[in-house]
JSON list of C-alpha atoms in Angstrom, two decimals:
[
{"chain": "A", "resi": 1, "resn": "ASP", "atom": "CA", "xyz": [23.57, 176.70, 121.09]},
{"chain": "A", "resi": 2, "resn": "ILE", "atom": "CA", "xyz": [26.29, 174.87, 123.03]},
{"chain": "A", "resi": 3, "resn": "GLY", "atom": "CA", "xyz": [26.17, 171.65, 121.02]},
{"chain": "A", "resi": 4, "resn": "GLN", "atom": "CA", "xyz": [25.69, 168.28, 122.67]},
{"chain": "A", "resi": 5, "resn": "PRO", "atom": "CA", "xyz": [23.51, 168.03, 125.80]},
{"chain": "A", "resi": 6, "resn": "VAL", "atom": "CA", "xyz": [25.62, 168.42, 128.93]},
{"chain": "A", "resi": 7, "resn": "GLN", "atom": "CA", "xyz": [25.12, 165.90, 131.68]},
{"chain": "A", "resi": 8, "resn": "ARG", "atom": "CA", "xyz": [27.77, 166.90, 134.19]},
{"chain": "A", "resi": 9, "resn": "LEU", "atom": "CA", "xyz": [29.01, 170.10, 135.74]},
{"chain": "A", "resi": 10, "resn": "TYR", "atom": "CA", "xyz": [32.40, 169.88, 137.43]},
{"chain": "A", "resi": 11, "resn": "VAL", "atom": "CA", "xyz": [33.28, 171.75, 140.62]},
{"chain": "A", "resi": 12, "resn": "HIS", "atom": "CA", "xyz": [36.71, 171.71, 142.23]},
{"chain": "A", "resi": 13, "resn": "ARG", "atom": "CA", "xyz": [36.97, 172.01, 146.02]},
{"chain": "A", "resi": 14, "resn": "LYS", "atom": "CA", "xyz": [38.94, 175.26, 145.68]},
{"chain": "A", "resi": 15, "resn": "ASP", "atom": "CA", "xyz": [35.89, 176.81, 143.97]},
{"chain": "A", "resi": 16, "resn": "LEU", "atom": "CA", "xyz": [33.59, 176.24, 146.98]},
{"chain": "A", "resi": 17, "resn": "VAL", "atom": "CA", "xyz": [33.00, 179.37, 149.05]},
{"chain": "A", "resi": 18, "resn": "GLY", "atom": "CA", "xyz": [31.39, 179.07, 152.49]},
{"chain": "A", "resi": 19, "resn": "ILE", "atom": "CA", "xyz": [30.62, 175.35, 152.10]},
{"chain": "A", "resi": 20, "resn": "SER", "atom": "CA", "xyz": [32.88, 172.31, 152.35]},
{"chain": "A", "resi": 21, "resn": "THR", "atom": "CA", "xyz": [30.67, 169.83, 150.48]},
{"chain": "A", "resi": 22, "resn": "PRO", "atom": "CA", "xyz": [27.59, 170.73, 148.44]},
{"chain": "A", "resi": 23, "resn": "GLU", "atom": "CA", "xyz": [24.52, 168.88, 149.74]},
{"chain": "A", "resi": 24, "resn": "PRO", "atom": "CA", "xyz": [21.77, 167.70, 147.38]},
{"chain": "A", "resi": 25, "resn": "GLY", "atom": "CA", "xyz": [18.90, 170.19, 147.34]},
{"chain": "A", "resi": 26, "resn": "VAL", "atom": "CA", "xyz": [20.93, 173.18, 148.58]},
{"chain": "A", "resi": 27, "resn": "GLU", "atom": "CA", "xyz": [20.52, 176.12, 146.19]},
{"chain": "A", "resi": 28, "resn": "VAL", "atom": "CA", "xyz": [23.83, 177.66, 145.15]},
{"chain": "A", "resi": 29, "resn": "HIS", "atom": "CA", "xyz": [25.01, 180.53, 142.98]},
{"chain": "A", "resi": 30, "resn": "PHE", "atom": "CA", "xyz": [28.06, 180.09, 140.76]},
{"chain": "A", "resi": 31, "resn": "MET", "atom": "CA", "xyz": [29.94, 181.35, 137.74]},
{"chain": "A", "resi": 32, "resn": "LEU", "atom": "CA", "xyz": [29.69, 178.98, 134.78]},
{"chain": "A", "resi": 33, "resn": "TYR", "atom": "CA", "xyz": [32.66, 178.49, 132.46]},
{"chain": "A", "resi": 34, "resn": "ARG", "atom": "CA", "xyz": [33.76, 176.15, 129.68]},
{"chain": "A", "resi": 35, "resn": "ASP", "atom": "CA", "xyz": [37.28, 174.90, 129.14]},
{"chain": "A", "resi": 36, "resn": "ALA", "atom": "CA", "xyz": [38.91, 172.01, 127.26]},
{"chain": "A", "resi": 37, "resn": "LYS", "atom": "CA", "xyz": [37.55, 169.53, 129.85]},
{"chain": "A", "resi": 38, "resn": "GLY", "atom": "CA", "xyz": [33.93, 170.73, 129.56]},
{"chain": "A", "resi": 39, "resn": "LEU", "atom": "CA", "xyz": [31.65, 172.84, 131.75]},
{"chain": "A", "resi": 40, "resn": "GLY", "atom": "CA", "xyz": [32.74, 173.92, 135.19]},
{"chain": "A", "resi": 41, "resn": "ALA", "atom": "CA", "xyz": [31.52, 176.07, 138.05]},
{"chain": "A", "resi": 42, "resn": "ALA", "atom": "CA", "xyz": [33.60, 178.58, 140.00]},
{"chain": "A", "resi": 43, "resn": "ASP", "atom": "CA", "xyz": [32.84, 180.73, 143.04]},
{"chain": "A", "resi": 44, "resn": "VAL", "atom": "CA", "xyz": [30.18, 178.24, 144.22]},
{"chain": "A", "resi": 45, "resn": "GLN", "atom": "CA", "xyz": [28.40, 179.55, 147.31]},
{"chain": "A", "resi": 46, "resn": "PRO", "atom": "CA", "xyz": [25.07, 179.03, 149.07]},
{"chain": "A", "resi": 47, "resn": "ALA", "atom": "CA", "xyz": [22.27, 181.25, 147.74]},
{"chain": "A", "resi": 48, "resn": "GLN", "atom": "CA", "xyz": [21.39, 181.97, 151.38]},
{"chain": "A", "resi": 49, "resn": "PRO", "atom": "CA", "xyz": [23.46, 181.47, 154.53]},
{"chain": "A", "resi": 50, "resn": "LEU", "atom": "CA", "xyz": [22.96, 177.82, 155.46]},
{"chain": "A", "resi": 51, "resn": "THR", "atom": "CA", "xyz": [22.22, 178.53, 159.11]},
{"chain": "A", "resi": 52, "resn": "SER", "atom": "CA", "xyz": [19.44, 181.03, 158.43]},
{"chain": "A", "resi": 53, "resn": "ALA", "atom": "CA", "xyz": [17.83, 179.73, 155.20]},
{"chain": "A", "resi": 54, "resn": "VAL", "atom": "CA", "xyz": [15.13, 177.70, 156.93]},
{"chain": "A", "resi": 55, "resn": "LYS", "atom": "CA", "xyz": [14.62, 180.18, 159.76]},
{"chain": "A", "resi": 56, "resn": "GLU", "atom": "CA", "xyz": [13.93, 183.05, 157.33]},
{"chain": "A", "resi": 57, "resn": "GLU", "atom": "CA", "xyz": [11.27, 181.05, 155.46]},
{"chain": "A", "resi": 58, "resn": "GLU", "atom": "CA", "xyz": [9.60, 180.17, 158.78]},
{"chain": "A", "resi": 59, "resn": "LEU", "atom": "CA", "xyz": [9.28, 183.87, 159.62]},
{"chain": "A", "resi": 60, "resn": "LEU", "atom": "CA", "xyz": [7.17, 184.63, 156.54]},
{"chain": "A", "resi": 61, "resn": "PRO", "atom": "CA", "xyz": [3.37, 184.71, 156.85]},
{"chain": "A", "resi": 62, "resn": "GLU", "atom": "CA", "xyz": [1.47, 181.85, 155.24]},
{"chain": "A", "resi": 63, "resn": "GLY", "atom": "CA", "xyz": [1.40, 182.03, 151.44]},
{"chain": "A", "resi": 64, "resn": "TRP", "atom": "CA", "xyz": [4.54, 184.18, 151.12]},
{"chain": "A", "resi": 65, "resn": "LYS", "atom": "CA", "xyz": [7.79, 183.08, 149.49]},
{"chain": "A", "resi": 66, "resn": "LYS", "atom": "CA", "xyz": [11.17, 184.81, 149.14]},
{"chain": "A", "resi": 67, "resn": "VAL", "atom": "CA", "xyz": [12.18, 185.01, 145.43]},
{"chain": "A", "resi": 68, "resn": "TRP", "atom": "CA", "xyz": [15.40, 186.21, 143.76]},
{"chain": "A", "resi": 69, "resn": "CYS", "atom": "CA", "xyz": [15.04, 188.88, 141.04]},
{"chain": "A", "resi": 70, "resn": "GLU", "atom": "CA", "xyz": [17.77, 188.45, 138.41]},
{"chain": "A", "resi": 71, "resn": "GLU", "atom": "CA", "xyz": [16.99, 191.83, 136.80]},
{"chain": "A", "resi": 72, "resn": "TYR", "atom": "CA", "xyz": [17.51, 193.89, 139.98]},
{"chain": "A", "resi": 73, "resn": "GLN", "atom": "CA", "xyz": [19.81, 191.42, 141.80]},
{"chain": "A", "resi": 74, "resn": "GLU", "atom": "CA", "xyz": [17.60, 191.64, 144.88]},
{"chain": "A", "resi": 75, "resn": "TRP", "atom": "CA", "xyz": [15.18, 189.50, 146.86]},
{"chain": "A", "resi": 76, "resn": "TYR", "atom": "CA", "xyz": [11.45, 190.22, 146.71]},
{"chain": "A", "resi": 77, "resn": "PHE", "atom": "CA", "xyz": [8.44, 188.54, 148.30]},
{"chain": "A", "resi": 78, "resn": "TRP", "atom": "CA", "xyz": [5.57, 186.88, 146.46]},
{"chain": "A", "resi": 79, "resn": "ASN", "atom": "CA", "xyz": [2.25, 185.62, 147.81]},
{"chain": "A", "resi": 80, "resn": "HIS", "atom": "CA", "xyz": [1.15, 182.65, 145.71]},
{"chain": "A", "resi": 81, "resn": "VAL", "atom": "CA", "xyz": [-2.43, 182.89, 147.03]},
{"chain": "A", "resi": 82, "resn": "SER", "atom": "CA", "xyz": [-3.14, 186.59, 146.40]},
{"chain": "A", "resi": 83, "resn": "LYS", "atom": "CA", "xyz": [-0.53, 186.95, 143.58]},
{"chain": "A", "resi": 84, "resn": "GLU", "atom": "CA", "xyz": [0.80, 190.04, 145.39]},
{"chain": "A", "resi": 85, "resn": "SER", "atom": "CA", "xyz": [4.50, 190.84, 145.27]},
{"chain": "A", "resi": 86, "resn": "LYS", "atom": "CA", "xyz": [6.55, 193.41, 147.19]},
{"chain": "A", "resi": 87, "resn": "TRP", "atom": "CA", "xyz": [10.13, 194.35, 147.90]},
{"chain": "A", "resi": 88, "resn": "THR", "atom": "CA", "xyz": [9.73, 194.58, 151.68]},
{"chain": "A", "resi": 89, "resn": "ARG", "atom": "CA", "xyz": [9.43, 191.47, 153.86]},
{"chain": "A", "resi": 90, "resn": "PRO", "atom": "CA", "xyz": [5.85, 190.88, 155.00]},
{"chain": "A", "resi": 91, "resn": "LYS", "atom": "CA", "xyz": [5.56, 190.59, 158.75]},
{"chain": "A", "resi": 92, "resn": "LEU", "atom": "CA", "xyz": [3.68, 187.96, 160.71]},
{"chain": "A", "resi": 93, "resn": "GLY", "atom": "CA", "xyz": [0.27, 189.33, 161.71]},
{"chain": "A", "resi": 94, "resn": "GLU", "atom": "CA", "xyz": [0.39, 192.05, 159.03]},
{"chain": "A", "resi": 95, "resn": "PRO", "atom": "CA", "xyz": [-3.13, 192.64, 157.67]},
{"chain": "A", "resi": 96, "resn": "GLU", "atom": "CA", "xyz": [-3.78, 191.64, 154.03]},
{"chain": "A", "resi": 97, "resn": "GLU", "atom": "CA", "xyz": [-4.11, 194.55, 151.60]},
{"chain": "A", "resi": 98, "resn": "ASP", "atom": "CA", "xyz": [-7.29, 194.81, 149.50]}
]
């Protein structure tokens, strides 16, 4: 329990890594900390390289999504239609497994 609901998370420019200004909707990873001023974020960086994030999703076959696994600290792939998941990237034109 951290007490009162927190409405703001403060990020200083010096804590941004690989981005100059965070854009709304861009997924980032960061280290959360609390100090006398409240909650803050350090080491803020894009979850995926900004230039390739959209391109990678476009390369996945229909129904597949790239998902981050916190437990193993690795990406895996999940098909929301078939409910199949796998560690290796599915390729376009790859036949569906039964």
